[in-house]
Amino acid sequence: MEPILQVEHLSISFSQYHRGTRKRTLPVIHDLSFSICPGQVTAVVGSSGSGKSLLAHGILGILPYNSALEGTILYQGTPLTQRRAEQLRGREIVLVPQGVTYLDPLMEVGPQIRKGRRDPRSKARSRAVLERYGLGPEVEKRYPFELSGGMARRVLIASAVVEQPKLILADEPTPGLDARAASRILGHFRELAEDGAGVLLITHDLELALTIAHRVLVLYAGETIEEASAADFSAGRLRHPYTRALWAALPQNGFTPIPGTQPYPGEISDGCQFAPRCPRCRPECRGPGPVPYVPRAGGWVRCRFPEGGEAL
Amino acid sequence: MKHRLQFAGKKLLRMALLLLGVSLAAFLLMSASPLDPLQTNVGQAALGSMSQEQIAQLEDYWGVNTPLAERYLGWLFSALQGDFGTSLLYRQPVLQIIGERLANSLGLLLFAWVLSGILGLTLGVLAGALRGRWPDKLVRGWCLLISSTPTFWLALLLLTVFAVWLGWFPSGLSVPIGVEADSVTALERLRHAVLPALTLSITGVSNIALHTREKMVDVMESDYVLFARARGESLPAIVLRHGLRNVALPAITLQFASVSEIIGGSVLVEQVFSYPGLGQAAVTAGLGSDMPLLLGITVLTAAIVFGGNVAADLLYGVVDPKIRRGAAKA
Ligand code: SF4
């Protein structure tokens, strides 16, 4: 199937003033490549604060002014330029943000979902979408502060799908929800994919991601270190030591913690970023030169000595 | 309902305390003034030619020999009964003078207040929405320039340019000289009020614009504006739909807080334009040791400023859905 979105060698960086006057660039996402097919949920898993949200903002063309984007993004096979992103965002490509702070605190829910349109068709449509997510017409009259956490997420989903999008970018849609509410919200994304949309799920929660994702991309220090199918996890076919460690850290797999911490953006070293924490690390891993991202056994990996294989 | 009554009661009590404090402060400052009422109002030469009895009479008139506490309490008790006394300089009831002066000043103050509010809000929203671009730089530069310019200097500048050089507007007073009060047209009055009102507005704008800009910048960096952009809303739509809505609350506070600045500014501006308003009367009363008039004006202006704050509180309750819905539930 033709992918709806292809991201190739995407890098996003910030320019920042360092110690007063010296300007420096801070790479946040580095050399990211993946694609999303219609009907599929692709999860991007990375720890909190790793700049994952910027990926969604980059695709939508709403990065902050002091940031720069490199690489190519193709939407339905054609480059997604800033102009094109401006035309498509909010219609074909939609964002489902994290929480209630993304709603205007002084505007009622109904007008927000309709983006101010008042015609009867828009009204009927917003009502239908709210109903689809189990929210009654009275919710339209509420202000964001009168919504519970779960309701707010459903309102945010409703405000996105009211447009019948082809590509849905969901940015951490579940934190703060209890397990049942969270899996319910994720179920909605799975449904949207089954209806034919491509879904990009950005999250820090591998466990939840695995409940709905077809493919999982793992970010480490702003780089993709592995792309695997959801089945690879339970089948033990993981390629990268970090992905294995993440998997082993899940409750049902024994909570084995990973020692050490991820480097911050700006602390990027030569060679493999995971080297200081990697049990399989060898001298070659520390460079010189970055570790290449290579296809392997139906997925991708960025490791010189991947699991279950010889040196590359 | 009980809640509302409590609220109103608290406000009234606070207002009473405030007025008491302000009048006392004004009284003490005035009594501590080094100006001798007799010398300033009667004149050194005239005093020299007077007999002791005449001087003693004058001293009684200006209240020089009455103990401070007695003078203040005397004023306070009559004021509580609605009698603000008689102006020593104008020899008319204080309330009557205030009434006339207020009628002159009110238009000026209102015009300046409304204009500076509208201009300040517009410029602030514009600058905040276009942060870092040239309109923002222009607005900020202008505001900093204006706020570092003394009001009286600005007034003199406008006076020189528009009244003296260009001759578009009269250079002072509120009505033309030598025309009977009844035959002065509204247009004439307006022409006399334009320059002072403009001066007041210009100085008021910068404060409001800079603060509104700060708020607008916060709004533009908020999650909900980011989401609005992600949903394809254009910048003008975002400013109109989300920007104005969310700067409305701080703008109300600013606007009503500026009442005191406008009144304060009017003291200087009316002086420069010889505009016979409340501000000018305050200066005259202060310099001429006209205690009853000064106290009357002080109490009145303090009450106006306080009223402004109360109005801001009440409007908040109407505009902010959290307060509105919260009050509806309680
Ligand atoms: S490249 Fe080396 S250090 Fe890095 S993850 Fe692979 S084995 Fe570990």
XYZ file of C-alpha atoms and ligand atoms in Angstrom:
650
model
C 0.000 0.000 0.000
C 1.171 3.524 -0.801
C 2.207 5.193 2.464
C 0.290 8.341 3.324
C 3.269 9.884 5.084
C 6.967 9.327 4.518
C 9.531 10.982 6.735
C 13.132 10.765 5.558
C 16.228 11.824 7.486
C 14.280 14.388 9.456
C 16.232 16.529 11.894
C 14.851 19.311 14.067
C 17.070 21.688 15.974
C 16.729 24.805 18.072
C 18.966 27.798 18.091
C 19.485 29.029 21.588
C 21.472 31.689 23.323
C 24.068 30.003 25.434
C 25.549 31.898 28.372
C 24.189 35.232 27.251
C 25.425 35.973 23.781
C 26.801 32.900 22.036
C 24.224 31.286 19.788
C 24.255 27.536 19.569
C 22.125 24.963 17.839
C 20.564 22.267 19.899
C 19.651 19.166 17.932
C 16.455 17.666 19.314
C 15.534 15.088 16.696
C 18.236 13.602 14.533
C 18.017 11.544 11.356
C 14.494 10.235 11.796
C 12.977 8.085 9.049
C 9.697 6.207 8.941
C 6.491 5.919 6.992
C 2.823 5.552 7.839
C 0.303 3.621 5.770
C -3.451 4.253 5.755
C -5.194 1.998 8.220
C -2.099 1.655 10.369
C -1.141 2.911 13.787
C 2.535 3.754 14.047
C 3.800 4.538 17.526
C 6.836 6.689 18.248
C 8.050 5.794 21.723
C 10.546 7.956 23.561
C 11.079 9.117 27.097
C 9.326 12.271 28.336
C 10.979 15.533 27.444
C 12.793 14.055 24.460
C 11.154 16.466 22.041
C 8.806 13.941 20.495
C 6.027 16.517 20.243
C 8.214 18.513 17.878
C 7.881 15.706 15.385
C 4.146 16.349 15.125
C 4.691 20.112 15.070
C 7.287 19.692 12.323
C 4.881 17.729 10.143
C 2.163 20.348 10.671
C 4.519 23.232 9.987
C 3.968 24.863 13.365
C 7.446 24.682 14.850
C 8.518 27.666 16.942
C 10.358 30.429 15.102
C 13.766 29.593 16.556
C 13.790 26.051 15.247
C 15.009 24.561 11.986
C 13.874 21.466 10.137
C 15.943 19.390 7.723
C 15.117 16.315 5.705
C 12.054 15.487 3.645
C 8.447 14.862 4.508
C 6.235 13.408 1.789
C 2.462 13.428 2.094
C 0.735 11.145 -0.398
C 3.969 11.009 -2.326
C 4.437 14.778 -2.712
C 6.696 16.973 -0.559
C 4.834 18.534 2.335
C 6.018 22.118 2.043
C 5.110 24.844 4.538
C 2.456 26.136 2.118
C 0.947 22.711 1.639
C 1.047 21.990 5.367
C -0.856 25.219 6.003
C -3.545 24.145 3.556
C -3.826 20.602 4.845
C -3.534 21.050 8.583
C -6.819 20.995 10.383
C -8.433 19.316 7.364
C -6.594 16.226 6.164
C -3.842 16.228 8.741
C -4.987 16.758 12.309
C -3.362 16.931 15.700
C -4.812 15.420 18.839
C -2.917 17.188 21.612
C -2.161 16.121 25.160
C -4.764 17.688 27.351
C -7.205 20.333 28.375
C -4.682 23.184 28.172
C -4.971 22.927 24.397
C -8.545 24.188 24.591
C -9.237 27.902 24.879
C -10.155 28.312 28.572
C -12.657 31.082 27.847
C -14.577 29.483 24.997
C -17.340 26.919 25.164
C -16.583 23.480 23.788
C -19.110 23.574 20.928
C -17.752 26.674 19.149
C -14.211 25.376 19.620
C -14.987 22.110 17.874
C -16.683 23.989 15.049
C -13.879 26.577 14.792
C -16.485 29.297 15.043
C -18.686 28.082 12.203
C -22.366 28.495 12.963
C -24.148 26.880 10.021
C -26.583 24.041 10.770
C -24.437 21.454 8.988
C -21.421 22.168 11.166
C -23.619 22.071 14.239
C -25.113 18.726 13.292
C -21.666 17.391 12.544
C -20.100 18.487 15.827
C -23.039 17.025 17.698
C -22.670 13.717 15.872
C -18.940 13.551 16.576
C -19.422 14.297 20.262
C -22.054 11.607 20.424
C -19.702 9.149 18.781
C -17.412 9.631 21.777
C -20.184 9.310 24.313
C -20.566 13.036 25.001
C -24.052 14.526 25.149
C -25.164 17.822 23.591
C -24.865 19.543 26.995
C -21.063 19.243 26.688
C -21.117 21.816 23.880
C -22.140 24.459 26.405
C -19.360 23.665 28.849
C -16.112 25.497 29.330
C -12.883 23.476 29.393
C -12.557 23.836 33.177
C -15.871 22.018 33.520
C -14.561 18.884 31.758
C -12.980 15.870 33.438
C -9.611 14.662 32.154
C -11.147 11.846 30.130
C -13.869 14.092 28.715
C -11.282 16.654 27.674
C -9.367 13.988 25.708
C -12.543 12.905 23.985
C -13.389 16.504 23.152
C -9.915 16.897 21.661
C -10.346 13.770 19.556
C -13.790 14.971 18.498
C -12.385 18.351 17.471
C -9.829 16.560 15.301
C -12.038 13.995 13.580
C -14.876 16.437 12.934
C -12.896 17.156 9.762
C -12.664 13.521 8.580
C -8.879 13.484 8.455
C -6.604 11.135 6.513
C -3.662 11.455 8.879
C -3.979 11.777 12.649
C -1.070 12.859 14.813
C -1.806 11.933 18.425
C 0.592 13.544 20.886
C 0.613 11.778 24.269
C -3.159 11.430 24.377
C -3.355 9.460 27.622
C -1.266 10.770 30.549
C -3.214 11.385 33.726
C -5.927 8.903 32.799
C -6.517 5.662 34.656
C -5.817 2.446 32.781
C -9.413 1.900 31.672
C -9.938 5.435 30.401
C -6.562 5.345 28.672
C -7.261 2.116 26.829
C -10.654 3.466 25.852
C -9.055 6.569 24.334
C -6.485 4.446 22.521
C -9.316 2.245 21.255
C -10.712 5.328 19.516
C -7.466 5.758 17.623
C -7.486 2.133 16.570
C -11.039 2.633 15.281
C -9.970 5.677 13.305
C -7.212 3.621 11.700
C -9.684 0.856 10.898
C -11.793 3.487 9.144
C -8.834 4.098 6.866
C -6.825 6.922 8.447
C -3.117 6.731 9.138
C -2.350 7.296 12.824
C 0.915 8.468 14.340
C 0.863 7.888 18.082
C 3.545 9.759 19.976
C 3.966 8.467 23.510
C 6.372 7.656 26.314
C 4.344 4.596 27.284
C 5.535 1.498 25.428
C 3.018 -0.732 27.112
C 0.014 1.323 26.004
C 1.484 1.843 22.554
C 1.748 -1.905 22.078
C -1.969 -2.335 22.747
C -2.900 -0.575 19.496
C 0.178 0.007 17.342
C 1.075 -1.998 14.276
C 4.600 -0.655 14.142
C 6.721 0.839 16.878
C 9.571 3.310 16.468
C 11.879 3.742 19.431
C 13.634 7.067 19.979
C 16.787 7.409 22.029
C 18.544 10.740 22.508
C 16.629 12.168 19.540
C 17.558 9.319 17.201
C 15.478 6.380 15.986
C 17.264 3.332 17.218
C 14.781 0.710 16.139
C 11.681 0.141 14.098
C 9.829 -3.065 14.914
C 6.425 -4.574 14.384
C 4.290 -4.947 17.488
C 4.616 -8.725 17.194
C 8.424 -8.499 17.416
C 8.133 -7.508 21.077
C 6.268 -10.506 22.439
C 8.121 -12.847 20.072
C 11.483 -11.695 21.410
C 12.670 -10.552 17.979
C 13.905 -7.169 19.168
C 17.077 -5.881 17.565
C 18.459 -3.086 19.740
C 19.723 -3.503 23.329
C 17.798 -0.394 24.431
C 14.490 -1.667 23.056
C 15.095 -4.951 24.846
C 15.808 -3.067 28.046
C 12.594 -1.029 27.645
C 10.628 -4.206 27.115
C 12.238 -5.841 30.158
C 11.367 -2.798 32.267
C 7.620 -3.321 31.758
C 5.748 -4.628 34.806
C 4.704 -7.933 33.255
C 8.311 -8.616 32.236
C 9.812 -8.203 35.660
C 10.326 -4.434 36.029
C 14.036 -4.748 35.322
C 15.280 -1.147 35.395
C 17.844 0.264 32.985
C 20.784 1.845 34.814
C 21.861 5.348 33.803
C 20.015 8.156 32.021
C 19.563 9.378 28.471
C 21.888 12.148 27.347
C 20.230 15.547 26.941
C 20.141 17.273 23.599
C 23.410 19.111 23.332
C 25.340 16.346 25.085
C 25.509 14.225 21.977
C 28.750 12.283 21.727
C 30.454 10.544 18.849
C 29.455 6.975 18.067
C 26.515 5.200 19.688
C 24.515 7.327 22.115
C 23.529 4.276 24.123
C 27.120 3.075 24.583
C 27.545 4.172 28.245
C 24.530 2.082 29.268
C 24.866 -0.815 26.851
C 25.803 -4.260 28.186
C 27.041 -5.266 24.730
C 29.163 -2.199 24.125
C 32.516 -2.752 22.420
C 35.267 -0.185 21.683
C 34.103 0.211 18.045
C 30.693 1.432 19.257
C 32.143 4.715 20.541
C 33.093 5.867 17.093
C 34.552 7.464 15.208
C 31.468 8.279 13.198
C 27.782 7.782 13.899
C 26.195 4.350 13.910
C 24.238 3.811 10.652
C 20.517 3.034 10.658
C 20.073 -0.183 8.702
C 17.213 -2.511 7.756
C 17.221 -5.837 9.518
C 14.777 -8.733 9.680
C 11.700 -6.764 8.602
C 12.562 -3.745 10.749
C 15.337 -1.213 11.210
C 18.076 -0.849 13.775
C 20.867 1.572 14.696
C 23.402 -0.706 16.374
C 26.756 -2.133 15.347
C 26.171 -5.381 17.186
C 22.407 -5.967 17.193
C 20.827 -8.722 19.189
C 20.820 -12.136 17.579
C 23.276 -11.205 14.876
C 26.917 -10.827 14.013
C 28.713 -7.547 13.716
C 27.327 -5.468 10.857
C -27.448 36.507 47.764
C -25.843 36.444 51.180
C -22.504 36.167 49.433
C -23.240 39.265 47.355
C -24.255 41.270 50.427
C -21.079 40.296 52.212
C -19.088 41.331 49.167
C -20.824 44.704 48.987
C -20.446 45.246 52.732
C -16.739 44.545 52.634
C -16.253 46.909 49.716
C -18.139 49.712 51.442
C -16.130 49.317 54.618
C -12.937 49.357 52.653
C -14.014 52.453 50.794
C -14.821 54.271 54.053
C -11.409 53.393 55.491
C -9.677 54.421 52.300
C -11.382 57.815 52.167
C -10.625 58.412 55.824
C -6.971 57.561 55.301
C -6.635 59.626 52.150
C -8.250 62.699 53.672
C -6.084 62.432 56.773
C -2.938 62.052 54.703
C -3.850 65.054 52.556
C -4.604 67.085 55.664
C -1.315 66.229 57.361
C 0.740 66.866 54.251
C -0.915 70.219 53.785
C -0.391 71.267 57.390
C 3.237 70.273 57.130
C 3.599 72.440 54.019
C 6.198 75.188 54.457
C 3.961 77.645 52.618
C 2.494 80.264 54.903
C -1.130 80.768 53.850
C -1.089 84.436 54.706
C 2.073 85.235 52.817
C 1.042 83.312 49.696
C -2.524 84.567 49.549
C -2.346 88.065 50.929
C 1.192 88.944 49.991
C 4.185 90.162 51.946
C 3.655 93.805 51.122
C -0.015 93.833 52.034
C 0.678 92.037 55.297
C 3.274 94.628 56.229
C 0.761 97.433 55.934
C -1.877 95.727 58.109
C -2.616 96.202 61.769
C -2.163 93.390 64.293
C -5.938 92.920 64.585
C -6.368 92.602 60.854
C -3.610 89.993 60.723
C -5.183 88.097 63.604
C -8.502 88.096 61.750
C -6.862 86.749 58.641
C -5.070 84.097 60.681
C -8.403 82.984 62.051
C -9.849 82.829 58.545
C -7.031 80.583 57.294
C -7.205 78.498 60.471
C -3.579 79.103 61.402
C -4.183 79.188 65.160
C -6.608 76.288 65.522
C -4.980 73.042 66.768
C -4.511 70.407 64.050
C -6.706 67.714 65.587
C -9.535 70.157 66.122
C -9.348 71.392 62.536
C -9.370 67.897 61.051
C -12.119 66.542 63.287
C -14.209 69.620 62.658
C -13.871 69.086 58.914
C -14.571 65.362 59.230
C -17.804 65.801 61.191
C -19.262 68.362 58.842
C -18.124 66.304 55.854
C -19.939 63.289 57.262
C -23.069 65.405 57.344
C -22.547 66.339 53.695
C -21.064 69.768 54.325
C -17.632 70.042 52.778
C -17.225 73.617 53.858
C -16.460 76.753 51.914
C -13.421 77.288 49.755
C -11.133 79.851 51.339
C -9.859 81.119 48.001
C -13.031 81.144 45.935
C -15.411 81.945 48.817
C -17.945 79.490 47.440
C -19.150 76.158 48.792
C -16.590 73.468 48.011
C -19.235 71.178 46.504
C -20.307 73.878 44.085
C -16.763 74.479 42.883
C -16.109 70.779 42.537
C -19.330 70.409 40.596
C -18.357 73.115 38.103
C -14.798 71.907 37.730
C -15.846 68.298 37.377
C -18.267 69.260 34.637
C -15.324 70.810 32.783
C -12.951 67.917 33.433
C -15.275 64.989 33.059
C -15.411 65.084 29.286
C -11.658 65.469 29.164
C -11.037 62.589 31.533
C -13.573 60.285 29.914
C -12.305 60.990 26.425
C -8.697 60.410 27.453
C -9.633 57.274 29.369
C -11.596 55.695 26.532
C -9.157 56.697 23.815
C -6.076 55.489 25.687
C -7.881 52.234 26.474
C -8.865 51.532 22.882
C -5.539 52.618 21.427
C -3.539 50.817 24.098
C -5.461 47.594 23.657
C -5.218 47.685 19.862
C -1.515 48.479 19.795
C -0.758 45.952 22.536
C -2.664 43.143 20.818
C -1.051 43.976 17.493
C 2.464 44.070 18.940
C 1.958 40.862 20.910
C 0.515 38.984 17.947
C 3.361 40.072 15.677
C 6.058 39.729 18.293
C 9.534 40.456 17.003
C 8.296 41.809 13.672
C 8.435 45.485 12.731
C 4.987 46.545 14.064
C 6.009 45.170 17.435
C 9.316 47.029 17.398
C 7.565 50.224 16.365
C 4.936 49.991 19.106
C 7.470 49.099 21.762
C 9.853 51.876 20.759
C 7.044 54.407 20.734
C 5.752 53.294 24.137
C 9.165 53.420 25.745
C 9.750 56.867 24.279
C 6.411 58.150 25.549
C 6.663 56.623 29.002
C 10.064 58.191 29.510
C 8.723 61.600 28.485
C 7.390 63.765 31.329
C 3.705 64.573 30.866
C 4.089 68.305 31.197
C 6.837 68.323 28.596
C 4.638 66.430 26.156
C 1.844 68.875 26.878
C 4.148 71.801 26.111
C 5.291 70.133 22.905
C 1.735 69.598 21.652
C 0.879 73.126 22.688
C 3.813 74.565 20.747
C 3.186 72.537 17.617
C -0.589 72.526 17.311
C -1.597 75.722 19.066
C 1.309 78.087 18.501
C 2.865 77.007 15.188
C -0.070 75.484 13.362
C -2.761 77.389 15.218
C -5.257 74.530 14.818
C -6.359 74.611 18.412
C -6.600 77.260 21.122
C -3.649 77.378 23.465
C -5.574 77.275 26.721
C -8.747 77.632 28.777
C -11.959 75.725 28.208
C -13.904 78.472 26.434
C -12.925 81.428 24.205
C -11.984 84.609 26.010
C -14.495 87.428 26.065
C -17.491 85.371 25.047
C -20.521 85.042 27.252
C -20.868 81.645 28.874
C -24.264 80.996 27.322
C -23.184 81.714 23.780
C -20.240 79.304 23.779
C -20.970 76.484 21.352
C -20.336 72.835 22.038
C -17.873 72.859 19.155
C -15.864 75.599 20.828
C -15.707 73.615 24.038
C -14.606 70.558 22.107
C -11.851 72.496 20.335
C -10.522 73.591 23.686
C -10.553 70.094 25.078
C -8.788 68.366 22.191
C -5.157 69.105 23.061
C -5.341 68.393 26.798
C -7.312 65.211 26.142
C -4.810 64.122 23.522
C -1.885 64.678 25.870
C -3.571 62.628 28.556
C -4.417 59.819 26.140
C -0.930 59.623 24.695
C 0.665 59.190 28.086
C -1.980 56.668 29.118
C -1.539 54.549 25.989
C 2.008 53.348 26.551
C 1.352 51.688 29.885
C -1.746 49.882 28.643
C -0.139 48.893 25.340
C 3.001 47.453 26.950
C 1.067 45.435 29.521
C -1.431 44.194 26.936
C 1.466 43.177 24.718
C 2.932 41.057 27.529
C -0.394 39.276 27.988
C -0.821 38.807 24.266
C 2.640 37.268 23.997
C 1.682 34.789 26.724
C -1.528 33.968 24.886
C 0.290 33.468 21.581
C 2.679 31.034 23.280
C -0.128 29.095 24.930
C -1.031 25.520 24.115
C -4.453 26.530 22.854
C -3.067 28.913 20.276
C -0.666 26.202 19.135
C -3.624 23.874 18.755
C -5.583 26.544 16.893
C -2.681 26.842 14.460
C -2.530 23.071 14.132
C -6.193 23.186 13.212
C -5.490 25.561 10.374
C -6.811 28.761 11.915
C -5.161 31.819 10.381
C -3.329 34.427 12.439
C -6.112 37.045 12.179
C -8.671 34.410 13.179
C -6.534 33.368 16.142
C -6.098 36.970 17.283
C -9.803 37.730 16.993
C -11.149 34.467 18.381
C -8.627 33.553 21.055
C -6.376 36.573 21.524
C -8.946 39.236 22.306
C -10.972 36.857 24.433
C -8.021 35.961 26.602
C -6.535 39.422 27.007
C -9.981 40.778 27.908
C -9.660 40.004 31.622
C -6.261 41.594 32.208
C -7.317 44.454 29.927
C -10.276 45.231 32.182
C -8.005 45.408 35.203
C -5.563 47.638 33.365
C -8.254 49.901 32.030
C -9.780 50.583 35.407
C -6.434 50.859 37.106
C -5.588 53.586 34.606
C -8.349 55.785 36.037
C -5.987 56.949 38.742
C -3.230 57.658 36.235
C -5.517 59.706 34.054
C -6.678 61.764 37.020
C -3.124 62.190 38.224
C -2.023 63.227 34.751
C -4.864 65.710 34.454
C -3.406 67.746 37.317
C -0.305 68.509 35.259
C -1.984 68.743 31.894
C -4.718 71.141 33.004
C -2.042 73.291 34.539
C -0.111 73.555 31.279
C -3.229 74.278 29.222
C -4.732 76.594 31.882
C -7.786 74.391 31.619
C -10.153 75.258 34.465
C -10.814 71.685 35.549
C -10.565 69.630 38.671
C -6.831 69.071 38.326
C -6.111 72.748 38.086
C -8.331 73.447 41.087
C -6.342 70.853 43.025
C -3.091 72.653 42.244
C -4.558 76.022 43.156
C -5.957 74.667 46.400
C -2.687 72.974 47.282
C -0.509 75.983 46.626
C -2.998 78.387 48.194
C -3.468 76.380 51.409
C -7.186 76.091 50.655
C -7.693 73.161 52.979
C -11.450 72.570 52.516
C -11.221 72.600 48.727
C -8.170 70.341 48.627
C -9.728 67.818 50.982
C -12.938 67.856 48.969
C -11.114 67.195 45.710
C -8.933 64.512 47.278
C -11.881 62.626 48.689
C -13.806 62.863 45.441
C -10.965 61.632 43.232
C -10.155 58.822 45.655
C -13.803 57.782 45.497
C -13.721 57.811 41.688
C -10.590 55.657 41.600
C -12.065 53.271 44.113
C -15.267 53.114 42.101
C -13.187 52.152 39.088
C -11.682 49.219 40.938
C -15.072 48.019 42.084
C -16.369 48.263 38.525
C -13.407 46.136 37.370
C -14.249 43.493 39.983
C -17.881 43.416 38.933
C -17.012 43.188 35.227
C -14.644 40.328 35.990
C -17.563 38.393 37.357
C -19.484 38.939 34.141
C -16.637 38.106 31.752
C -14.828 35.240 33.473
C -16.801 32.009 33.056
C -15.108 30.508 36.109
C -16.514 33.200 38.372
C -19.799 33.359 36.483
C -20.477 29.628 36.570
C -19.046 29.335 40.071
C -21.409 32.040 41.329
C -24.349 30.427 39.555
C -23.696 27.166 41.369
C -23.211 28.694 44.806
S 26.182 0.097 18.894
Fe 27.254 -0.927 20.513
S 26.893 0.334 22.319
Fe 25.429 0.921 20.791
S 23.668 -0.277 21.257
Fe 24.786 -1.417 19.717
S 26.085 -2.755 20.892
Fe 25.338 -1.220 22.316
